[in-house]
Structure formats: structure tokens, C-alpha cells
Coordinates of C-alpha atoms in Angstrom, one line a residue:
X1 CA 88.3 37.7 105.0
X2 CA 87.4 34.3 106.6
X3 CA 87.0 32.7 103.2
X4 CA 90.4 33.9 102.2
X5 CA 92.1 32.8 105.4
X6 CA 90.6 29.3 104.9
X7 CA 91.4 29.2 101.2
X8 CA 93.0 25.9 100.1
X9 CA 95.6 26.8 97.4
X10 CA 97.0 23.3 97.1
X11 CA 95.1 22.5 93.9
X12 CA 96.7 25.5 92.1
X13 CA 100.3 25.5 93.3
X14 CA 103.0 23.3 94.9
X15 CA 104.4 26.3 96.7
X16 CA 103.9 26.5 100.5
X17 CA 104.3 29.1 103.2
X18 CA 107.0 28.5 105.8
X19 CA 106.7 30.6 109.0
X20 CA 110.2 31.1 110.4
X21 CA 110.1 31.4 114.2
X22 CA 112.9 32.6 116.5
X23 CA 113.4 33.8 120.0
X24 CA 113.7 37.6 120.4
X25 CA 115.9 39.8 122.5
X26 CA 114.2 39.4 125.8
X27 CA 114.9 35.6 125.7
X28 CA 111.2 34.9 126.2
X29 CA 109.4 36.5 123.3
X30 CA 108.8 34.7 120.0
X31 CA 109.1 36.4 116.7
X32 CA 108.2 35.1 113.2
X33 CA 107.9 36.0 109.6
X34 CA 106.8 34.2 106.5
X35 CA 108.3 33.2 103.1
X36 CA 107.2 31.2 100.1
X37 CA 109.0 27.8 99.5
X38 CA 108.8 26.2 96.0
X39 CA 107.6 22.8 97.2
X40 CA 106.8 20.9 100.4
X41 CA 109.8 19.8 102.5
X42 CA 110.4 17.1 105.0
X43 CA 113.6 18.1 106.8
X44 CA 115.1 21.5 108.0
X45 CA 118.2 20.9 105.8
X46 CA 116.0 21.4 102.7
X47 CA 115.1 25.0 103.8
X48 CA 117.2 28.0 103.1
X49 CA 118.8 30.1 105.8
X50 CA 117.2 33.5 106.2
X51 CA 117.9 36.8 108.0
X52 CA 116.2 39.5 110.0
X53 CA 116.8 42.9 111.4
X54 CA 118.3 42.3 114.8
X55 CA 118.3 46.0 115.7
X56 CA 114.5 45.8 115.8
X57 CA 114.5 42.9 118.3
X58 CA 117.2 44.0 120.6
X59 CA 119.7 41.5 119.2
X60 CA 122.1 43.5 117.0
X61 CA 123.3 47.1 116.7
X62 CA 121.8 49.3 113.9
X63 CA 125.1 49.7 112.0
X64 CA 125.4 45.8 111.8
X65 CA 121.9 44.6 112.2
X66 CA 121.7 41.4 110.1
X67 CA 121.1 38.2 112.1
X68 CA 121.0 34.8 110.3
X69 CA 118.3 32.3 110.9
X70 CA 119.2 28.6 110.7
X71 CA 116.2 26.2 110.4
X72 CA 116.3 23.5 113.0
X73 CA 112.9 21.8 113.4
X74 CA 109.7 21.6 111.3
X75 CA 106.1 21.4 112.5
X76 CA 102.8 21.4 110.6
X77 CA 101.0 24.8 110.5
X78 CA 97.6 24.5 112.2
X79 CA 96.6 28.0 111.2
X80 CA 97.2 27.8 107.4
X81 CA 96.8 24.0 107.1
X82 CA 97.8 22.0 104.0
X83 CA 101.5 21.5 103.5
X84 CA 102.4 24.8 105.1
X85 CA 104.9 24.6 108.0
X86 CA 106.2 26.3 111.1
X87 CA 110.0 26.4 111.3
X88 CA 111.8 26.7 114.6
X89 CA 115.1 28.5 114.0
X90 CA 118.1 29.6 116.0
X91 CA 120.1 32.8 115.3
X92 CA 123.7 33.5 114.3
X93 CA 125.9 36.3 113.4
X94 CA 126.9 36.5 109.7
X95 CA 130.3 35.0 110.7
X96 CA 128.5 31.9 112.0
X97 CA 128.7 32.5 115.8
X98 CA 125.5 32.0 117.9
X99 CA 124.1 35.3 119.2
X100 CA 123.8 35.6 123.0
X101 CA 120.1 34.7 123.1
X102 CA 120.7 31.6 121.0
X103 CA 120.6 29.0 123.9
X104 CA 119.9 26.2 121.5
X105 CA 123.4 26.0 120.1
X106 CA 124.9 25.2 123.6
X107 CA 122.2 22.7 124.3
X108 CA 122.8 21.0 121.0
X109 CA 126.5 20.7 121.8
X110 CA 125.6 19.0 125.1
X111 CA 123.1 16.7 123.6
X112 CA 125.5 15.6 120.9
X113 CA 128.1 14.5 123.4
X114 CA 128.5 10.7 123.1
X115 CA 128.1 10.3 126.8
X116 CA 124.8 12.1 126.8
X117 CA 123.6 10.4 123.6
X118 CA 124.3 7.0 125.2
X119 CA 122.1 8.0 128.2
X120 CA 119.1 8.8 126.0
X121 CA 117.9 11.7 128.3
X122 CA 114.1 12.0 128.5
X123 CA 112.3 15.2 129.5
X124 CA 108.7 15.9 130.4
X125 CA 108.1 19.6 130.8
X126 CA 105.1 21.1 132.6
X127 CA 104.5 24.6 131.2
X128 CA 102.3 26.8 133.4
X129 CA 101.0 30.1 132.0
X130 CA 98.5 32.8 133.0
X131 CA 95.8 34.4 130.9
X132 CA 95.3 38.2 131.3
X133 CA 92.4 40.5 130.4
X134 CA 93.6 42.9 127.7
X135 CA 94.5 46.4 128.7
X136 CA 94.2 45.9 132.5
X137 CA 97.0 43.3 133.2
X138 CA 94.6 41.3 135.4
X139 CA 93.9 37.6 135.2
X140 CA 91.1 36.3 133.1
X141 CA 87.9 35.7 135.0
X142 CA 88.9 38.0 137.9
X143 CA 86.8 41.1 138.7
X144 CA 88.8 44.1 137.4
X145 CA 90.7 45.6 140.4
X146 CA 89.3 42.9 142.7
X147 CA 89.9 39.3 143.6
X148 CA 88.1 36.0 143.3
X149 CA 87.5 33.7 146.2
X150 CA 90.6 32.0 147.7
X151 CA 92.4 29.2 146.0
X152 CA 90.9 25.7 146.3
X153 CA 88.1 25.2 143.8
X154 CA 90.0 26.2 140.7
X155 CA 92.7 23.5 140.2
X156 CA 91.3 21.1 137.6
X157 CA 87.9 22.7 138.3
X158 CA 84.8 23.0 136.1
X159 CA 82.1 25.6 136.0
X160 CA 81.8 29.3 135.0
X161 CA 82.8 30.4 138.4
X162 CA 85.9 28.2 138.6
X163 CA 87.4 27.8 135.1
X164 CA 88.4 30.7 133.0
X165 CA 90.0 30.2 129.6
X166 CA 89.2 26.5 128.9
X167 CA 88.5 27.3 125.2
X168 CA 92.0 28.6 124.8
X169 CA 93.5 25.6 126.5
X170 CA 91.5 23.2 124.3
X171 CA 92.3 25.1 121.1
X172 CA 95.9 25.0 122.0
X173 CA 95.8 21.3 122.8
X174 CA 94.4 20.5 119.3
X175 CA 96.7 22.9 117.5
X176 CA 99.7 21.1 119.2
X177 CA 98.5 17.7 118.2
X178 CA 98.0 18.9 114.6
X179 CA 101.4 20.5 114.5
X180 CA 103.1 17.3 115.7
X181 CA 104.1 18.6 119.1
X182 CA 104.5 15.8 121.6
X183 CA 101.9 17.3 124.0
X184 CA 100.8 14.9 126.6
X185 CA 98.1 16.7 128.6
X186 CA 96.6 19.9 130.0
X187 CA 94.9 21.1 133.1
X188 CA 93.5 24.1 134.9
X189 CA 95.9 25.3 137.6
X190 CA 95.6 26.4 141.3
X191 CA 95.3 30.1 140.6
X192 CA 92.2 31.0 138.6
X193 CA 93.1 32.1 135.1
X194 CA 96.2 29.9 135.1
X195 CA 96.7 26.8 133.0
X196 CA 99.3 24.2 132.3
X197 CA 100.2 22.0 129.4
X198 CA 102.7 19.1 129.4
X199 CA 105.1 18.1 126.6
X200 CA 107.0 14.8 126.6
X201 CA 108.5 12.5 127.0
X202 CA 110.9 14.1 124.6
X203 CA 114.5 13.1 123.9
X204 CA 117.3 15.6 124.1
X205 CA 117.1 18.8 122.1
X206 CA 113.6 17.9 120.9
X207 CA 112.2 19.0 124.2
X208 CA 113.2 22.6 123.7
X209 CA 112.1 22.6 120.1
X210 CA 108.6 21.3 121.1
X211 CA 108.2 23.7 124.0
X212 CA 109.1 26.8 121.9
X213 CA 106.8 25.8 119.1
X214 CA 104.0 25.1 121.7
X215 CA 104.6 28.6 123.2
X216 CA 104.4 30.1 119.7
X217 CA 101.0 28.4 119.1
X218 CA 99.7 29.7 122.4
X219 CA 100.8 33.2 121.6
X220 CA 98.9 33.0 118.3
X221 CA 95.8 31.5 119.8
X222 CA 95.6 34.1 122.6
X223 CA 96.2 36.8 119.9
X224 CA 93.1 35.6 118.0
X225 CA 91.1 35.4 121.2
X226 CA 92.0 38.9 122.3
X227 CA 93.6 37.6 125.6
X228 CA 97.1 38.3 126.8
X229 CA 99.5 35.5 127.6
X230 CA 102.1 35.9 130.4
X231 CA 104.8 33.6 131.5
X232 CA 105.7 35.7 134.5
X233 CA 106.6 33.4 137.4
X234 CA 104.5 35.4 139.9
X235 CA 101.9 37.4 138.1
X236 CA 99.9 38.3 141.2
X237 CA 101.6 39.0 144.5
X238 CA 100.2 37.7 147.8
X239 CA 98.6 34.4 148.7
X240 CA 98.4 33.1 145.1
X241 CA 100.4 30.4 143.4
X242 CA 103.1 31.4 141.0
X243 CA 103.8 29.8 137.6
X244 CA 106.6 27.3 137.1
X245 CA 107.9 25.0 134.4
X246 CA 108.5 21.8 136.3
X247 CA 110.9 19.6 134.4
X248 CA 110.8 15.8 134.7
X249 CA 114.0 14.1 133.7
X250 CA 115.5 10.6 133.4
X251 CA 118.4 8.8 131.8
X252 CA 118.5 5.3 130.6
X253 CA 120.4 4.1 133.7
X254 CA 117.7 5.8 135.9
X255 CA 115.0 3.9 134.1
X256 CA 116.7 0.6 134.5
X257 CA 116.8 -1.7 137.5
X258 CA 118.9 0.0 140.3
X259 CA 118.1 3.4 138.8
X260 CA 117.1 4.9 142.2
X261 CA 120.8 5.0 143.2
X262 CA 121.6 6.7 139.9
X263 CA 118.8 9.3 140.7
X264 CA 120.3 9.9 144.1
X265 CA 123.8 10.5 142.6
X266 CA 122.1 12.9 140.1
X267 CA 120.4 14.8 143.0
X268 CA 123.8 15.1 144.8
X269 CA 125.3 16.7 141.7
X270 CA 122.3 19.0 141.3
X271 CA 122.7 20.1 145.0
X272 CA 126.3 21.1 144.3
X273 CA 125.4 23.2 141.3
X274 CA 122.2 24.7 142.8
X275 CA 123.3 28.3 142.3
X276 CA 124.3 27.8 138.7
X277 CA 120.9 26.2 137.9
X278 CA 118.9 28.9 139.8
X279 CA 120.7 31.7 137.9
X280 CA 119.6 30.1 134.6
X281 CA 116.1 29.0 135.6
X282 CA 114.1 32.2 134.7
X283 CA 113.8 35.9 135.4
X284 CA 111.9 36.9 138.6
X285 CA 112.0 33.4 140.0
X286 CA 112.9 34.7 143.4
X287 CA 109.3 36.1 143.6
X288 CA 108.0 32.5 143.2
X289 CA 110.5 30.3 145.0
X290 CA 109.7 31.5 148.5
X291 CA 109.1 28.2 150.3
X292 CA 105.3 28.8 150.1
X293 CA 102.7 27.8 147.5
X294 CA 104.2 24.4 146.7
X295 CA 107.8 25.7 146.2
X296 CA 111.1 25.4 147.9
X297 CA 113.2 28.3 149.0
X298 CA 115.4 29.7 146.3
X299 CA 118.3 29.8 148.7
X300 CA 118.2 26.2 149.9
X301 CA 118.4 23.0 147.9
X302 CA 116.2 20.1 149.1
X303 CA 114.8 16.9 147.8
X304 CA 112.1 14.5 148.9
X305 CA 109.8 11.7 147.9
X306 CA 106.3 13.0 146.9
X307 CA 107.2 16.4 148.5
X308 CA 106.1 19.3 146.3
X309 CA 107.8 21.7 148.7
X310 CA 111.3 20.5 147.7
X311 CA 113.7 21.6 144.9
X312 CA 113.7 18.1 143.5
X313 CA 110.7 15.7 143.9
X314 CA 110.9 11.9 143.4
X315 CA 107.6 10.1 142.9
X316 CA 106.3 7.4 145.1
X317 CA 106.2 5.1 142.0
X318 CA 109.9 5.7 141.4
X319 CA 110.8 4.9 145.1
X320 CA 108.7 1.7 145.0
X321 CA 110.0 0.5 141.7
X322 CA 113.6 1.4 142.5
X323 CA 113.9 3.2 139.1
X324 CA 112.3 6.0 137.2
X325 CA 112.8 9.8 137.1
X326 CA 113.1 13.0 139.1
X327 CA 111.2 16.2 138.9
X328 CA 113.1 19.5 139.0
X329 CA 110.5 22.0 140.5
X330 CA 112.8 25.0 140.4
X331 CA 112.4 26.3 136.8
X332 CA 110.2 29.3 136.4
X333 CA 107.4 29.5 133.8
X334 CA 109.6 31.8 131.6
X335 CA 112.7 29.6 131.7
X336 CA 114.4 28.7 128.4
X337 CA 113.9 25.0 127.9
X338 CA 117.1 24.6 125.9
X339 CA 119.0 26.0 128.9
X340 CA 117.2 23.9 131.5
X341 CA 117.3 20.6 129.7
X342 CA 121.0 21.2 128.7
X343 CA 122.0 22.0 132.2
X344 CA 120.3 18.9 133.7
X345 CA 122.1 16.7 131.2
X346 CA 125.4 18.4 131.8
X347 CA 125.2 18.4 135.6
X348 CA 124.1 14.8 135.9
X349 CA 126.0 13.1 133.0
X350 CA 129.1 15.2 132.1
X351 CA 130.0 17.1 135.3
X352 CA 132.0 15.3 138.1
X353 CA 132.3 16.9 141.5
X354 CA 135.5 16.5 143.6
X355 CA 135.5 13.6 146.1
X356 CA 135.5 16.0 149.0
X357 CA 132.5 18.0 147.7
X358 CA 130.7 14.8 147.0
X359 CA 131.2 13.4 150.5
X360 CA 130.1 16.7 152.1
X361 CA 127.0 16.9 149.9
X362 CA 126.1 13.3 150.5
X363 CA 126.3 13.8 154.3
X364 CA 124.2 17.0 154.1
X365 CA 121.5 15.5 151.9
X366 CA 121.5 12.2 153.9
X367 CA 121.1 10.4 150.6
X368 CA 121.3 7.0 152.3
X369 CA 118.1 7.6 154.3

């Protein structure tokens, strides 16, 4: 079996295997299936559209179950190697309308707006995740039905009693690099059995494509390792950190001289649309955003410099340089990256509050302090 899985077929055929990947009915699960392509391709436009049974993924009724896949981004396949590829797709009805779980279509519309294009929005996304022992729904490295020692030694820790799942994190890191994902780092997280990888800086819609492909790779690697992956924002109740997907964001005017004032204006806009963002930032996020464990309260918007207990954090380097980026700490680990990145661009570039609302928000946030 191992010999066949590693078989190099390239000397015998130009045909390749394309793994079409899409987001399932829950909005967080990834689905995929394979097809043979006659020759290597370089751009998604060279690939045919495909379809799947949406009634089996919770995305279409049985009497009209066909959902159409549109190829959108290509990555190299680290599992099959060679010229084989992974294809990130979004999903449409046969009439060409995006289905409800297709969040990419709306994000692509936002990122193609000339005002957004001119601002060259950058994103750096910190994806936290938790590894679980199979069959028991309990974190990797924890005694079954019991608890490890309190948090403290596990964050970026080393040692058999502190680090659980490093081989999975490292395998995923290399798979992402091979695939062409813009992964920028990894680390062990505060709760034992929890890890993080970072993707970016990525421009516009690319951020969502890269995160979804990285999530797919992680699902496949944990599948091979016999470990369960969860993106639940609070997998263990009690005095344990939750799992977020902190999203770092900047526009070209934020990165230029005088950018700190632009960042403050962006924060003001974000404060006025706090409820809209929270409602789209992941299921179960209320269990994580409690005001404890390095989070802000889900009900109150806040910002601060170097404060990890705020909704929006600004780094010391940004404050000192007078330009840079902001970090939105509200998104949950199971957030849709297309939704979050699109909302950030929409709220800070396209959306304009009323003068009255802006004045009240500015006074409340004390943005001049």
C-alpha cells in the first residue's frame, strides 16, 4: 500500500489528479473529491467546473441536489506530490447563484471594489486549533477523564509533559510550505493540546483561500495521525483558554506615515458595527469572549495598545512608529476567513457612519488619548 501511495506516475502519463475542495453545510467542515485532468494547469480558469450532491452535505434538497463547484485557487498537493493539485472551490446553484454557505462570493465582491483594491488590504491570520484523542473528545496529552496541571508551562513549551502534538504541527507546517500556502509560523498555545499557525501577510481574497487550504491540510494530517481536530472556540469549559482566530489587518494608508490616525478612524468604525461583526465571527464565540483568558467581553467593544484583553489590540511598535496595523481579537477559531476579512475591509474602507454616530463613538472611545 505504501509503495502505491508513493508511486510516481509522471514518467508514464501527463495526466494529473486534482482534488476539488469546498466548504460543507456546517460552514466549517471541508469536503473534497478527486478527478483526473488531462495535463498540468497553472490557473483555476483552465479547470472545468464540477458538481456534487448537495443533499449529502446539507446544502441542497434531495429533489434538486446538484451544486456546482467553481475552481478559484490552486495549491500543490503535498500528499500525492508531482504535478497533482489541490483546488479551492466555491459553490453555486445551477442557475449561477452562490449558495448560502458560499461566503467567498461576497468577499470577492468587496475585495474587487476599486476603493478596496486601492488600499491593498493585508491580513495576517492566527489560526488556533485543538487536538483531541479519538473516541473520548478529550485533548491530546490529557489523562482521560482528568486534567493536566494548570496553564503556565505549555505556551511555546518543550518536553513530553508540556508539548502534545508537535509532530502534527511540524508536518502541517511543511505541508503548507510545499503547497504554496503563505504560512508564516507556528507555536504551541496556552492550553495543552492546543496549537496555532499563522498565515500572511496575504492580500485581499487570498487570505481566505490560504486559510481554508491550510485547514484542509490539517484535517488530512490529523486523519492520518488518528487524532481529531476541533476548531471549537471553547473546547474545555473552566479555567482554560479558548481558541481564537486573531486577524491582523492593515491598509496602505495605515502602513504609511500618519497611519496611526487612520487606524484610530478604523477602530471607531469597528466600534459602531461591533454587533454585526460579532454575529459573523464564529459559532459559540460567547463561550470564549468572557473578558477572561486574554479576551474582551463579547458585549462591550474596547481597544488598547498592547492589551490582549481588548477587542482590538494595537502593538507598541505601531504606536511608536505612528503607522502599522491593528489586531482584531474577536474572531473565534471556527470563523469563516472570507467573512471576517471581507467585513474588516467593508467596515473600514467602504462603510461611512453618520457624523452624529461618529462623534458619539469618538467621545466614548476617547480616541484622542
